[in-house]
Amino acid sequence: MPENMERTPLLEIEGLKKYYPIEAGISKKKIGEVKAVDNVNLTIYKNEVLGVVGESGCGKTTLGRTVLRIIEPTDGKVKFHFDGKEIDFTALDKKELRQMRRHLQMIFQNPYTSLNPRMTIFDIVAEPMRLGGGFTEDEISERVKTLINKVGLEVKHLNRYPHAFSGGQRQRIGIARALVMDPQFVVADEAVSALDVSIQAQILNLLKELKDENNLTYMFIAHNLSVVEHVSDRVCVMYLGRVVEMAETEELFYHPKHPYTEALLSAIPVADPTVENNRIMLPGEVGNAANLPSGCCFHPRCKYACDECKEKIPELRELTPGHFAACHRIEDLKLDGIGELKVKNAAHS
Ligand code: SF4
């Protein structure tokens, strides 16, 4: 987002939770729950790219889908600021949701499985307009052709089926489909992770161009921090369903305040093969969302953990304007950002 641009909230996410019940026996008695998204609070501003990062299983995809109500939240609110009004997106009934959905769309992770193989490209891209209703076939045809050109494909491709396209081309089709209704907000869920590196750059550039042209706001979900750094204005780090740190991209990459962020940054691959990477190896796997560790849920893997960490859940605190972190030891830790990591890596080369 340009520095001088006024920050206007587009989405306000308040206390969002998605818990899945664990049931046992014939009576399906509830014996526990998986806390996939646990009390997430954040604001997404108009025309920004909010990167959401974390290891597999941290809840980032569930967060994106819950915000859009592709899966229903267990609790919490998503307020959508649209047309001068504040709409409680989580309280809309089915009909209202269908009408409002056009403004909030998703680009799915896997271009090989997210397109219906029995539909032509035209029908795939046109489907949201047909489902939303209110458009003539001529209007649909014109809009589909415009979008297919915008994403770098040709109108002559529209009668073909998905199998005739490469991964990068399929992702372009997925992007056209997500944008055909002229949305305000797009969740891009690992939108480039299934693609070759050379194609990733093309798709990222396309997403950026489309954002600038259409004043889009993105939630960009990814596990690749290099990609997130490249595209995001702000970054939100998740661990076991909770936000553990959030800040402007440069601030977060250079001045991390949470040990988990530090570990993620240390794992960014170094391009020079002669340089030894000072990666912080986290012991074990991401914890079990069905049985969260007590206190700070990162404590079993955190090299800085103290007794308090095992007992008390750290609050997400605003440390400097716009920089939030949830850690008991923020004030006494000096963590390495990518600046320090580069110096250390160079020293080992
Ligand atoms: Fe580590 Fe404790 Fe901070 Fe959690 S609260 S990240 S365990 S130092």
mmCIF file of C-alpha atoms and ligand atoms in Angstrom:
data_model
loop_
_atom_site.group_PDB
_atom_site.id
_atom_site.type_symbol
_atom_site.label_atom_id
_atom_site.label_comp_id
_atom_site.label_asym_id
_atom_site.label_seq_id
_atom_site.Cartn_x
_atom_site.Cartn_y
_atom_site.Cartn_z
ATOM 1 C CA MET A 1 0.000 0.000 0.000
ATOM 2 C CA PRO A 2 1.439 3.435 -0.842
ATOM 3 C CA GLU A 3 2.715 5.143 2.311
ATOM 4 C CA ASN A 4 0.544 8.199 1.958
ATOM 5 C CA MET A 5 -2.620 6.220 1.384
ATOM 6 C CA GLU A 6 -5.199 6.593 4.123
ATOM 7 C CA ARG A 7 -5.930 3.312 5.821
ATOM 8 C CA THR A 8 -9.579 2.473 5.579
ATOM 9 C CA PRO A 9 -10.710 -0.833 7.055
ATOM 10 C CA LEU A 10 -12.284 -3.216 4.581
ATOM 11 C CA LEU A 11 -12.681 -6.212 6.876
ATOM 12 C CA GLU A 12 -12.639 -6.340 10.660
ATOM 13 C CA ILE A 13 -12.243 -9.825 12.042
ATOM 14 C CA GLU A 14 -13.250 -10.090 15.685
ATOM 15 C CA GLY A 15 -12.788 -13.128 17.911
ATOM 16 C CA LEU A 16 -13.032 -15.513 14.946
ATOM 17 C CA LYS A 17 -13.033 -19.187 15.901
ATOM 18 C CA LYS A 18 -13.376 -22.401 13.990
ATOM 19 C CA TYR A 19 -13.534 -25.458 16.223
ATOM 20 C CA TYR A 20 -14.207 -28.951 14.901
ATOM 21 C CA PRO A 21 -15.826 -31.362 17.382
ATOM 22 C CA ILE A 22 -14.126 -34.697 18.057
ATOM 23 C CA GLU A 23 -16.817 -37.329 18.521
ATOM 24 C CA ALA A 24 -16.592 -40.891 19.789
ATOM 25 C CA GLY A 25 -18.799 -43.958 19.841
ATOM 26 C CA ILE A 26 -22.174 -44.683 18.259
ATOM 27 C CA SER A 27 -23.785 -41.841 20.184
ATOM 28 C CA LYS A 28 -21.170 -39.480 18.693
ATOM 29 C CA LYS A 29 -20.488 -38.016 22.087
ATOM 30 C CA LYS A 30 -18.294 -34.964 21.868
ATOM 31 C CA ILE A 31 -15.009 -35.718 23.588
ATOM 32 C CA GLY A 32 -13.019 -32.716 22.512
ATOM 33 C CA GLU A 33 -12.465 -30.228 19.738
ATOM 34 C CA VAL A 34 -9.838 -29.237 17.207
ATOM 35 C CA LYS A 35 -9.189 -25.515 17.488
ATOM 36 C CA ALA A 36 -8.235 -24.782 13.881
ATOM 37 C CA VAL A 37 -8.742 -21.026 14.279
ATOM 38 C CA ASP A 38 -8.730 -19.735 17.823
ATOM 39 C CA ASN A 39 -9.854 -16.204 18.600
ATOM 40 C CA VAL A 40 -8.330 -14.306 15.697
ATOM 41 C CA ASN A 41 -8.666 -10.508 15.741
ATOM 42 C CA LEU A 42 -7.339 -8.440 12.856
ATOM 43 C CA THR A 43 -8.237 -5.648 10.488
ATOM 44 C CA ILE A 44 -7.592 -5.800 6.759
ATOM 45 C CA TYR A 45 -7.318 -2.389 5.114
ATOM 46 C CA LYS A 46 -8.541 -1.406 1.663
ATOM 47 C CA ASN A 47 -6.052 -1.973 -1.143
ATOM 48 C CA GLU A 48 -3.465 -3.764 0.980
ATOM 49 C CA VAL A 49 -1.979 -7.235 0.705
ATOM 50 C CA LEU A 50 -2.001 -8.983 4.057
ATOM 51 C CA GLY A 51 0.321 -11.994 3.954
ATOM 52 C CA VAL A 52 -0.615 -14.871 6.272
ATOM 53 C CA VAL A 53 2.208 -17.293 7.036
ATOM 54 C CA GLY A 54 2.927 -20.334 9.162
ATOM 55 C CA GLU A 55 3.707 -24.024 8.824
ATOM 56 C CA SER A 56 1.154 -26.511 7.478
ATOM 57 C CA GLY A 57 -1.532 -27.017 10.080
ATOM 58 C CA CYS A 58 -1.234 -23.544 11.615
ATOM 59 C CA GLY A 59 -4.789 -22.640 10.555
ATOM 60 C CA LYS A 60 -4.063 -20.148 7.790
ATOM 61 C CA THR A 61 -6.199 -21.845 5.126
ATOM 62 C CA THR A 62 -9.027 -22.379 7.618
ATOM 63 C CA LEU A 63 -8.805 -18.692 8.543
ATOM 64 C CA GLY A 64 -9.173 -17.650 4.873
ATOM 65 C CA ARG A 65 -12.102 -19.978 4.290
ATOM 66 C CA THR A 66 -13.819 -19.004 7.528
ATOM 67 C CA VAL A 67 -13.526 -15.298 6.735
ATOM 68 C CA LEU A 68 -15.320 -15.957 3.427
ATOM 69 C CA ARG A 69 -17.793 -18.356 5.085
ATOM 70 C CA ILE A 70 -16.797 -21.148 2.728
ATOM 71 C CA ILE A 71 -16.710 -22.899 6.080
ATOM 72 C CA GLU A 72 -18.913 -21.499 8.832
ATOM 73 C CA PRO A 73 -17.192 -20.018 11.883
ATOM 74 C CA THR A 74 -17.889 -21.425 15.338
ATOM 75 C CA ASP A 75 -17.875 -17.941 16.825
ATOM 76 C CA GLY A 76 -16.780 -14.392 16.106
ATOM 77 C CA LYS A 77 -17.575 -11.717 13.571
ATOM 78 C CA VAL A 78 -16.367 -10.547 10.176
ATOM 79 C CA LYS A 79 -17.435 -6.974 9.511
ATOM 80 C CA PHE A 80 -17.308 -5.969 5.853
ATOM 81 C CA HIS A 81 -17.183 -2.253 5.057
ATOM 82 C CA PHE A 82 -18.920 -1.840 1.747
ATOM 83 C CA ASP A 83 -20.610 1.063 0.012
ATOM 84 C CA GLY A 84 -20.463 3.237 3.132
ATOM 85 C CA LYS A 85 -22.098 0.546 5.253
ATOM 86 C CA GLU A 86 -20.777 -1.906 7.827
ATOM 87 C CA ILE A 87 -22.109 -5.355 7.028
ATOM 88 C CA ASP A 88 -21.928 -8.187 9.544
ATOM 89 C CA PHE A 89 -20.822 -10.806 7.028
ATOM 90 C CA THR A 90 -21.157 -13.597 9.595
ATOM 91 C CA ALA A 91 -24.829 -12.779 10.242
ATOM 92 C CA LEU A 92 -26.026 -12.873 6.608
ATOM 93 C CA ASP A 93 -28.615 -15.500 5.724
ATOM 94 C CA LYS A 94 -28.060 -17.785 2.714
ATOM 95 C CA LYS A 95 -29.686 -15.455 0.185
ATOM 96 C CA GLU A 96 -27.879 -12.367 1.489
ATOM 97 C CA LEU A 97 -24.622 -14.300 1.567
ATOM 98 C CA ARG A 98 -25.030 -15.346 -2.076
ATOM 99 C CA GLN A 99 -25.530 -11.710 -3.083
ATOM 100 C CA MET A 100 -22.637 -10.443 -0.976
ATOM 101 C CA ARG A 101 -20.252 -13.280 -1.927
ATOM 102 C CA ARG A 102 -19.549 -11.628 -5.271
ATOM 103 C CA HIS A 103 -17.496 -9.031 -3.396
ATOM 104 C CA LEU A 104 -15.339 -11.559 -1.552
ATOM 105 C CA GLN A 105 -13.712 -14.289 -3.605
ATOM 106 C CA MET A 106 -11.035 -16.972 -3.353
ATOM 107 C CA ILE A 107 -8.210 -18.207 -5.554
ATOM 108 C CA PHE A 108 -7.655 -21.832 -4.666
ATOM 109 C CA GLN A 109 -4.408 -23.571 -3.953
ATOM 110 C CA ASN A 110 -4.162 -26.288 -6.533
ATOM 111 C CA PRO A 111 -4.797 -25.335 -10.163
ATOM 112 C CA TYR A 112 -4.854 -29.035 -11.078
ATOM 113 C CA THR A 113 -7.831 -29.929 -8.877
ATOM 114 C CA SER A 114 -9.719 -26.668 -8.415
ATOM 115 C CA LEU A 115 -11.166 -26.539 -11.959
ATOM 116 C CA ASN A 116 -14.026 -28.828 -12.953
ATOM 117 C CA PRO A 117 -12.586 -31.069 -15.717
ATOM 118 C CA ARG A 118 -16.015 -31.454 -17.361
ATOM 119 C CA MET A 119 -16.597 -27.746 -17.881
ATOM 120 C CA THR A 120 -15.165 -25.553 -20.623
ATOM 121 C CA ILE A 121 -13.032 -22.610 -19.595
ATOM 122 C CA PHE A 122 -15.848 -20.287 -20.595
ATOM 123 C CA ASP A 123 -18.320 -22.047 -18.282
ATOM 124 C CA ILE A 124 -15.796 -22.199 -15.419
ATOM 125 C CA VAL A 125 -15.130 -18.455 -15.545
ATOM 126 C CA ALA A 126 -18.803 -17.602 -16.178
ATOM 127 C CA GLU A 127 -20.134 -19.784 -13.337
ATOM 128 C CA PRO A 128 -20.010 -17.164 -10.541
ATOM 129 C CA MET A 129 -21.977 -14.709 -12.743
ATOM 130 C CA ARG A 130 -24.588 -17.336 -13.552
ATOM 131 C CA LEU A 131 -24.889 -18.384 -9.903
ATOM 132 C CA GLY A 132 -25.071 -14.775 -8.736
ATOM 133 C CA GLY A 133 -27.761 -14.011 -11.318
ATOM 134 C CA GLY A 134 -28.775 -10.667 -12.788
ATOM 135 C CA PHE A 135 -26.660 -10.834 -15.954
ATOM 136 C CA THR A 136 -27.640 -11.512 -19.563
ATOM 137 C CA GLU A 137 -25.658 -14.088 -21.561
ATOM 138 C CA ASP A 138 -24.224 -11.226 -23.647
ATOM 139 C CA GLU A 139 -22.987 -9.441 -20.510
ATOM 140 C CA ILE A 140 -21.495 -12.689 -19.216
ATOM 141 C CA SER A 141 -19.774 -13.366 -22.534
ATOM 142 C CA GLU A 142 -18.281 -9.881 -22.697
ATOM 143 C CA ARG A 143 -17.033 -9.986 -19.111
ATOM 144 C CA VAL A 144 -15.518 -13.481 -19.490
ATOM 145 C CA LYS A 145 -13.665 -12.433 -22.635
ATOM 146 C CA THR A 146 -12.346 -9.281 -20.955
ATOM 147 C CA LEU A 147 -11.096 -11.262 -17.959
ATOM 148 C CA ILE A 148 -9.531 -14.038 -20.002
ATOM 149 C CA ASN A 149 -7.543 -11.415 -21.920
ATOM 150 C CA LYS A 150 -6.563 -9.657 -18.707
ATOM 151 C CA VAL A 151 -5.063 -12.838 -17.269
ATOM 152 C CA GLY A 152 -3.012 -13.364 -20.424
ATOM 153 C CA LEU A 153 -5.029 -16.097 -22.163
ATOM 154 C CA GLU A 154 -6.773 -15.904 -25.503
ATOM 155 C CA VAL A 155 -10.477 -15.883 -26.286
ATOM 156 C CA LYS A 156 -9.961 -18.845 -28.627
ATOM 157 C CA HIS A 157 -9.089 -20.907 -25.499
ATOM 158 C CA LEU A 158 -12.544 -20.495 -23.998
ATOM 159 C CA ASN A 159 -14.060 -23.625 -25.537
ATOM 160 C CA ARG A 160 -11.277 -25.870 -24.312
ATOM 161 C CA TYR A 161 -11.254 -27.986 -21.149
ATOM 162 C CA PRO A 162 -8.841 -27.613 -18.199
ATOM 163 C CA HIS A 163 -6.726 -30.655 -19.169
ATOM 164 C CA ALA A 164 -5.497 -28.748 -22.233
ATOM 165 C CA PHE A 165 -3.686 -26.201 -20.062
ATOM 166 C CA SER A 166 -0.479 -26.079 -18.051
ATOM 167 C CA GLY A 167 -0.447 -25.407 -14.287
ATOM 168 C CA GLY A 168 0.321 -21.719 -14.774
ATOM 169 C CA GLN A 169 -2.456 -21.332 -17.351
ATOM 170 C CA ARG A 170 -4.918 -23.110 -15.057
ATOM 171 C CA GLN A 171 -4.029 -20.764 -12.235
ATOM 172 C CA ARG A 172 -4.705 -17.850 -14.619
ATOM 173 C CA ILE A 173 -8.131 -19.372 -15.288
ATOM 174 C CA GLY A 174 -8.717 -19.665 -11.519
ATOM 175 C CA ILE A 175 -7.770 -16.000 -11.131
ATOM 176 C CA ALA A 176 -10.149 -14.976 -13.947
ATOM 177 C CA ARG A 177 -12.933 -16.896 -12.232
ATOM 178 C CA ALA A 178 -12.213 -15.230 -8.884
ATOM 179 C CA LEU A 179 -12.231 -11.759 -10.461
ATOM 180 C CA VAL A 180 -15.142 -12.113 -12.863
ATOM 181 C CA MET A 181 -17.590 -10.596 -10.353
ATOM 182 C CA ASP A 182 -15.308 -7.610 -9.757
ATOM 183 C CA PRO A 183 -14.700 -8.395 -6.069
ATOM 184 C CA GLN A 184 -13.336 -6.060 -3.401
ATOM 185 C CA PHE A 185 -11.468 -8.719 -1.472
ATOM 186 C CA VAL A 186 -9.679 -11.875 -2.599
ATOM 187 C CA VAL A 187 -8.201 -14.648 -0.494
ATOM 188 C CA ALA A 188 -5.306 -16.156 -2.462
ATOM 189 C CA ASP A 189 -4.646 -19.484 -0.761
ATOM 190 C CA GLU A 190 -1.163 -20.766 -1.643
ATOM 191 C CA ALA A 191 -1.940 -19.429 -5.113
ATOM 192 C CA VAL A 192 1.525 -20.121 -6.512
ATOM 193 C CA SER A 193 2.868 -22.946 -4.362
ATOM 194 C CA ALA A 194 1.949 -25.715 -6.841
ATOM 195 C CA LEU A 195 3.700 -23.942 -9.724
ATOM 196 C CA ASP A 196 7.263 -23.956 -11.062
ATOM 197 C CA VAL A 197 9.380 -21.088 -9.772
ATOM 198 C CA SER A 198 9.503 -19.352 -13.184
ATOM 199 C CA ILE A 199 5.701 -19.503 -13.456
ATOM 200 C CA GLN A 200 5.303 -18.315 -9.847
ATOM 201 C CA ALA A 201 6.889 -14.985 -10.747
ATOM 202 C CA GLN A 202 4.499 -14.513 -13.693
ATOM 203 C CA ILE A 203 1.437 -15.241 -11.562
ATOM 204 C CA LEU A 204 2.641 -12.965 -8.733
ATOM 205 C CA ASN A 205 3.177 -10.140 -11.220
ATOM 206 C CA LEU A 206 -0.275 -10.770 -12.667
ATOM 207 C CA LEU A 207 -1.872 -10.648 -9.204
ATOM 208 C CA LYS A 208 -0.097 -7.367 -8.532
ATOM 209 C CA GLU A 209 -1.191 -5.829 -11.843
ATOM 210 C CA LEU A 210 -4.789 -6.881 -11.262
ATOM 211 C CA LYS A 211 -4.687 -5.470 -7.738
ATOM 212 C CA ASP A 212 -3.498 -2.083 -8.981
ATOM 213 C CA GLU A 213 -5.990 -2.006 -11.852
ATOM 214 C CA ASN A 214 -8.990 -3.075 -9.790
ATOM 215 C CA ASN A 215 -8.171 -1.630 -6.329
ATOM 216 C CA LEU A 216 -8.222 -5.117 -4.882
ATOM 217 C CA THR A 217 -7.415 -6.146 -1.347
ATOM 218 C CA TYR A 218 -5.763 -9.534 -0.857
ATOM 219 C CA MET A 219 -5.279 -11.951 1.974
ATOM 220 C CA PHE A 220 -2.254 -13.789 0.607
ATOM 221 C CA ILE A 221 -1.833 -17.132 2.347
ATOM 222 C CA ALA A 222 1.523 -18.852 1.857
ATOM 223 C CA HIS A 223 4.192 -20.863 3.611
ATOM 224 C CA ASN A 224 6.986 -19.414 1.443
ATOM 225 C CA LEU A 225 8.281 -16.334 3.257
ATOM 226 C CA SER A 226 10.261 -15.054 0.274
ATOM 227 C CA VAL A 227 7.053 -14.888 -1.753
ATOM 228 C CA VAL A 228 5.190 -13.255 1.127
ATOM 229 C CA GLU A 229 7.912 -10.639 1.558
ATOM 230 C CA HIS A 230 7.714 -9.847 -2.155
ATOM 231 C CA VAL A 231 3.946 -9.292 -2.311
ATOM 232 C CA SER A 232 2.732 -8.217 1.140
ATOM 233 C CA ASP A 233 2.252 -4.816 2.761
ATOM 234 C CA ARG A 234 1.747 -6.425 6.161
ATOM 235 C CA VAL A 235 2.348 -9.929 7.431
ATOM 236 C CA CYS A 236 0.443 -11.956 9.992
ATOM 237 C CA VAL A 237 2.200 -15.018 11.474
ATOM 238 C CA MET A 238 -0.015 -17.851 12.727
ATOM 239 C CA TYR A 239 0.780 -20.757 14.992
ATOM 240 C CA LEU A 240 -1.765 -23.390 16.031
ATOM 241 C CA GLY A 241 -4.753 -21.311 15.029
ATOM 242 C CA ARG A 242 -3.617 -18.123 16.754
ATOM 243 C CA VAL A 243 -1.979 -14.949 15.483
ATOM 244 C CA VAL A 244 1.416 -14.712 17.191
ATOM 245 C CA GLU A 245 2.825 -11.685 15.360
ATOM 246 C CA MET A 246 1.656 -9.074 12.878
ATOM 247 C CA ALA A 247 3.422 -6.012 11.455
ATOM 248 C CA GLU A 248 4.341 -4.126 8.301
ATOM 249 C CA THR A 249 6.376 -6.484 6.109
ATOM 250 C CA GLU A 250 9.749 -4.752 6.462
ATOM 251 C CA GLU A 251 9.292 -4.256 10.199
ATOM 252 C CA LEU A 252 8.420 -7.931 10.713
ATOM 253 C CA PHE A 253 11.266 -9.238 8.554
ATOM 254 C CA TYR A 254 13.913 -6.944 10.061
ATOM 255 C CA HIS A 255 12.659 -6.658 13.648
ATOM 256 C CA PRO A 256 10.756 -9.831 14.583
ATOM 257 C CA LYS A 257 9.439 -9.944 18.131
ATOM 258 C CA HIS A 258 8.216 -13.516 18.327
ATOM 259 C CA PRO A 259 10.574 -16.532 18.488
ATOM 260 C CA TYR A 260 8.427 -18.424 15.978
ATOM 261 C CA THR A 261 8.822 -15.612 13.433
ATOM 262 C CA GLU A 262 12.571 -15.647 14.032
ATOM 263 C CA ALA A 263 12.652 -19.381 13.316
ATOM 264 C CA LEU A 264 10.597 -18.975 10.125
ATOM 265 C CA LEU A 265 12.907 -16.203 8.909
ATOM 266 C CA SER A 266 15.973 -18.311 9.591
ATOM 267 C CA ALA A 267 14.518 -21.034 7.349
ATOM 268 C CA ILE A 268 14.360 -18.807 4.235
ATOM 269 C CA PRO A 269 16.725 -20.501 1.784
ATOM 270 C CA VAL A 270 19.929 -18.666 0.928
ATOM 271 C CA ALA A 271 20.512 -18.367 -2.822
ATOM 272 C CA ASP A 272 24.306 -18.819 -2.565
ATOM 273 C CA PRO A 273 25.246 -22.538 -2.206
ATOM 274 C CA THR A 274 28.589 -21.613 -0.604
ATOM 275 C CA VAL A 275 26.795 -19.934 2.294
ATOM 276 C CA GLU A 276 25.795 -21.979 5.298
ATOM 277 C CA ASN A 277 22.291 -21.158 6.471
ATOM 278 C CA ASN A 278 21.949 -20.433 10.215
ATOM 279 C CA ARG A 279 18.596 -22.105 10.362
ATOM 280 C CA ILE A 280 16.932 -22.417 13.764
ATOM 281 C CA MET A 281 15.792 -26.023 13.899
ATOM 282 C CA LEU A 282 12.531 -26.216 15.811
ATOM 283 C CA PRO A 283 12.198 -29.487 17.709
ATOM 284 C CA GLY A 284 9.177 -31.638 16.902
ATOM 285 C CA GLU A 285 6.170 -30.896 14.751
ATOM 286 C CA VAL A 286 3.544 -28.161 14.935
ATOM 287 C CA GLY A 287 1.540 -29.096 18.060
ATOM 288 C CA ASN A 288 -1.821 -30.825 18.072
ATOM 289 C CA ALA A 289 -4.754 -28.425 17.652
ATOM 290 C CA ALA A 290 -6.944 -31.032 19.386
ATOM 291 C CA ASN A 291 -4.777 -30.878 22.478
ATOM 292 C CA LEU A 292 -3.147 -27.479 22.647
ATOM 293 C CA PRO A 293 -0.144 -27.114 24.933
ATOM 294 C CA SER A 294 -0.830 -25.128 28.091
ATOM 295 C CA GLY A 295 0.133 -21.463 28.276
ATOM 296 C CA CYS A 296 1.947 -20.296 25.144
ATOM 297 C CA CYS A 297 1.179 -23.001 22.589
ATOM 298 C CA PHE A 298 4.666 -22.565 21.097
ATOM 299 C CA HIS A 299 6.445 -23.330 24.391
ATOM 300 C CA PRO A 300 7.310 -27.017 23.692
ATOM 301 C CA ARG A 301 9.396 -25.848 20.685
ATOM 302 C CA CYS A 302 10.655 -22.513 21.942
ATOM 303 C CA LYS A 303 14.290 -22.238 23.039
ATOM 304 C CA TYR A 304 13.450 -19.139 25.097
ATOM 305 C CA ALA A 305 10.556 -20.690 27.068
ATOM 306 C CA CYS A 306 10.397 -19.983 30.826
ATOM 307 C CA ASP A 307 8.027 -21.200 33.540
ATOM 308 C CA GLU A 308 5.480 -18.475 32.878
ATOM 309 C CA CYS A 309 5.273 -19.622 29.244
ATOM 310 C CA LYS A 310 3.961 -23.030 30.312
ATOM 311 C CA GLU A 311 1.206 -21.558 32.459
ATOM 312 C CA LYS A 312 -0.106 -18.374 30.925
ATOM 313 C CA ILE A 313 -1.352 -17.659 27.391
ATOM 314 C CA PRO A 314 0.478 -14.535 26.145
ATOM 315 C CA GLU A 315 -1.744 -11.737 24.892
ATOM 316 C CA LEU A 316 -1.287 -10.240 21.435
ATOM 317 C CA ARG A 317 0.084 -6.795 22.386
ATOM 318 C CA GLU A 318 0.755 -3.739 20.250
ATOM 319 C CA LEU A 319 4.432 -2.957 20.869
ATOM 320 C CA THR A 320 4.933 -0.110 18.421
ATOM 321 C CA PRO A 321 2.236 1.312 16.145
ATOM 322 C CA GLY A 322 1.015 -1.562 13.984
ATOM 323 C CA HIS A 323 3.450 -4.148 15.377
ATOM 324 C CA PHE A 324 1.712 -6.822 17.461
ATOM 325 C CA ALA A 325 3.209 -9.901 19.095
ATOM 326 C CA ALA A 326 2.127 -12.500 21.648
ATOM 327 C CA CYS A 327 5.114 -13.465 23.789
ATOM 328 C CA HIS A 328 5.882 -13.093 27.516
ATOM 329 C CA ARG A 329 9.540 -12.353 26.861
ATOM 330 C CA ILE A 330 9.363 -9.678 24.168
ATOM 331 C CA GLU A 331 11.086 -7.081 26.345
ATOM 332 C CA ASP A 332 14.125 -9.214 27.236
ATOM 333 C CA LEU A 333 14.760 -11.027 23.933
ATOM 334 C CA LYS A 334 16.873 -9.705 21.087
ATOM 335 C CA LEU A 335 15.800 -11.744 18.104
ATOM 336 C CA ASP A 336 17.493 -11.975 14.722
ATOM 337 C CA GLY A 337 15.755 -10.408 11.750
ATOM 338 C CA ILE A 338 16.846 -11.054 8.184
ATOM 339 C CA GLY A 339 19.469 -8.297 8.496
ATOM 340 C CA GLU A 340 21.307 -10.137 11.318
ATOM 341 C CA LEU A 341 20.727 -13.502 9.644
ATOM 342 C CA LYS A 342 22.384 -12.274 6.423
ATOM 343 C CA VAL A 343 25.414 -11.070 8.396
ATOM 344 C CA LYS A 344 25.674 -14.418 10.234
ATOM 345 C CA ASN A 345 25.251 -16.398 7.013
ATOM 346 C CA ALA A 346 27.928 -14.320 5.298
ATOM 347 C CA ALA A 347 30.290 -14.909 8.242
ATOM 348 C CA HIS A 348 29.890 -18.679 7.710
ATOM 349 C CA SER A 349 30.458 -18.568 3.954
HETATM 350 FE FE1 SF4 B 1 8.636 -18.645 23.641
HETATM 351 FE FE2 SF4 B 1 7.560 -18.025 25.993
HETATM 352 FE FE3 SF4 B 1 7.481 -16.271 24.031
HETATM 353 FE FE4 SF4 B 1 5.987 -18.451 23.915
HETATM 354 S S1 SF4 B 1 5.801 -16.806 25.393
HETATM 355 S S2 SF4 B 1 7.201 -17.611 22.280
HETATM 356 S S3 SF4 B 1 7.330 -19.949 24.860
HETATM 357 S S4 SF4 B 1 9.342 -17.058 25.052
#
